[in-house]
Every structure is written in structure tokens, then in C-alpha cells.
Amino acid sequence: MGRCQGGYCETRITEMIEQELGIKPTEVRYSHADSYMFTGPVRSGNAQDETAEGSVNA
């Protein structure tokens, strides 16, 4: 893995895997059986809501 540790390309590669295999992002795994790349949402999608609640800059 490169210097960014997959921060730049991981989501793009995941999208390609999803398209090729027809699976959900939460079903994409690393090489081990129980090593899922994504387990659920990180944010609600609205950063302003999170900063207003204090969860981002707490």
C-alpha cells in the first residue's frame, strides 16, 4: 500500500469491485474472511449537522 494507506484509491477500487461483482460496499472484504473494508456509515452526510452537534470537533 502507498503512503496514503489507501485513503485516496480505496473508495475508487471498492466502486470497481462493486460494479464487477454486483455487491454492496459493506460486502467488500480484504483477503481474510472476516476483514470487511466497510462496516457502516461514518457520517450522516451533512458535516454541518455533525459540527453543530459537536461530534466532529469534540
mmCIF file of C-alpha atoms in Angstrom:
data_model
loop_
_atom_site.group_PDB
_atom_site.id
_atom_site.type_symbol
_atom_site.label_atom_id
_atom_site.label_comp_id
_atom_site.label_asym_id
_atom_site.label_seq_id
_atom_site.Cartn_x
_atom_site.Cartn_y
_atom_site.Cartn_z
ATOM 1 C CA MET A 1 0.000 0.000 0.000
ATOM 2 C CA GLY A 2 1.218 3.516 -0.741
ATOM 3 C CA ARG A 3 1.919 6.470 1.507
ATOM 4 C CA CYS A 4 -1.741 7.437 1.823
ATOM 5 C CA GLN A 5 -2.565 3.934 3.158
ATOM 6 C CA GLY A 6 -5.421 3.625 0.661
ATOM 7 C CA GLY A 7 -7.090 6.894 1.619
ATOM 8 C CA TYR A 8 -7.178 8.091 -1.982
ATOM 9 C CA CYS A 9 -7.794 4.984 -4.058
ATOM 10 C CA GLU A 10 -9.579 2.612 -1.680
ATOM 11 C CA THR A 11 -13.044 4.036 -2.360
ATOM 12 C CA ARG A 12 -12.442 4.056 -6.116
ATOM 13 C CA ILE A 13 -11.231 0.460 -6.110
ATOM 14 C CA THR A 14 -14.209 -0.510 -3.965
ATOM 15 C CA GLU A 15 -16.562 1.038 -6.536
ATOM 16 C CA MET A 16 -14.925 -1.036 -9.283
ATOM 17 C CA ILE A 17 -15.277 -4.216 -7.204
ATOM 18 C CA GLU A 18 -18.943 -3.400 -6.524
ATOM 19 C CA GLN A 19 -19.641 -2.926 -10.236
ATOM 20 C CA GLU A 20 -17.769 -6.036 -11.336
ATOM 21 C CA LEU A 21 -19.170 -8.378 -8.680
ATOM 22 C CA GLY A 22 -22.544 -6.705 -8.134
ATOM 23 C CA ILE A 23 -22.141 -6.495 -4.362
ATOM 24 C CA LYS A 24 -22.713 -3.816 -1.707
ATOM 25 C CA PRO A 25 -19.794 -1.805 -0.258
ATOM 26 C CA THR A 26 -20.324 -3.489 3.118
ATOM 27 C CA GLU A 27 -19.719 -6.879 1.460
ATOM 28 C CA VAL A 28 -16.270 -5.949 0.100
ATOM 29 C CA ARG A 29 -13.505 -7.609 2.123
ATOM 30 C CA TYR A 30 -9.756 -7.681 2.324
ATOM 31 C CA SER A 31 -8.024 -11.043 1.830
ATOM 32 C CA HIS A 32 -9.236 -12.585 5.107
ATOM 33 C CA ALA A 33 -12.743 -13.980 5.559
ATOM 34 C CA ASP A 34 -13.912 -11.553 8.267
ATOM 35 C CA SER A 35 -11.906 -8.475 7.282
ATOM 36 C CA TYR A 36 -14.561 -6.164 5.881
ATOM 37 C CA MET A 37 -13.382 -2.864 4.420
ATOM 38 C CA PHE A 38 -16.531 -1.022 5.471
ATOM 39 C CA THR A 39 -18.957 -1.879 8.243
ATOM 40 C CA GLY A 40 -21.361 1.041 8.033
ATOM 41 C CA PRO A 41 -21.683 4.791 7.611
ATOM 42 C CA VAL A 42 -19.105 7.090 9.149
ATOM 43 C CA ARG A 43 -21.091 10.304 8.836
ATOM 44 C CA SER A 44 -24.687 11.275 8.249
ATOM 45 C CA GLY A 45 -23.689 13.036 5.030
ATOM 46 C CA ASN A 46 -24.140 16.562 6.370
ATOM 47 C CA ALA A 47 -20.987 17.847 8.041
ATOM 48 C CA GLN A 48 -22.761 20.986 9.290
ATOM 49 C CA ASP A 49 -25.189 18.860 11.328
ATOM 50 C CA GLU A 50 -22.305 16.996 12.940
ATOM 51 C CA THR A 51 -20.341 20.107 13.857
ATOM 52 C CA ALA A 52 -23.468 21.670 15.322
ATOM 53 C CA GLU A 53 -23.896 18.582 17.490
ATOM 54 C CA GLY A 54 -20.237 18.694 18.474
ATOM 55 C CA SER A 55 -19.451 15.158 17.321
ATOM 56 C CA VAL A 56 -16.716 16.214 14.892
ATOM 57 C CA ASN A 57 -14.852 18.796 16.963
ATOM 58 C CA ALA A 58 -15.499 17.331 20.387
#
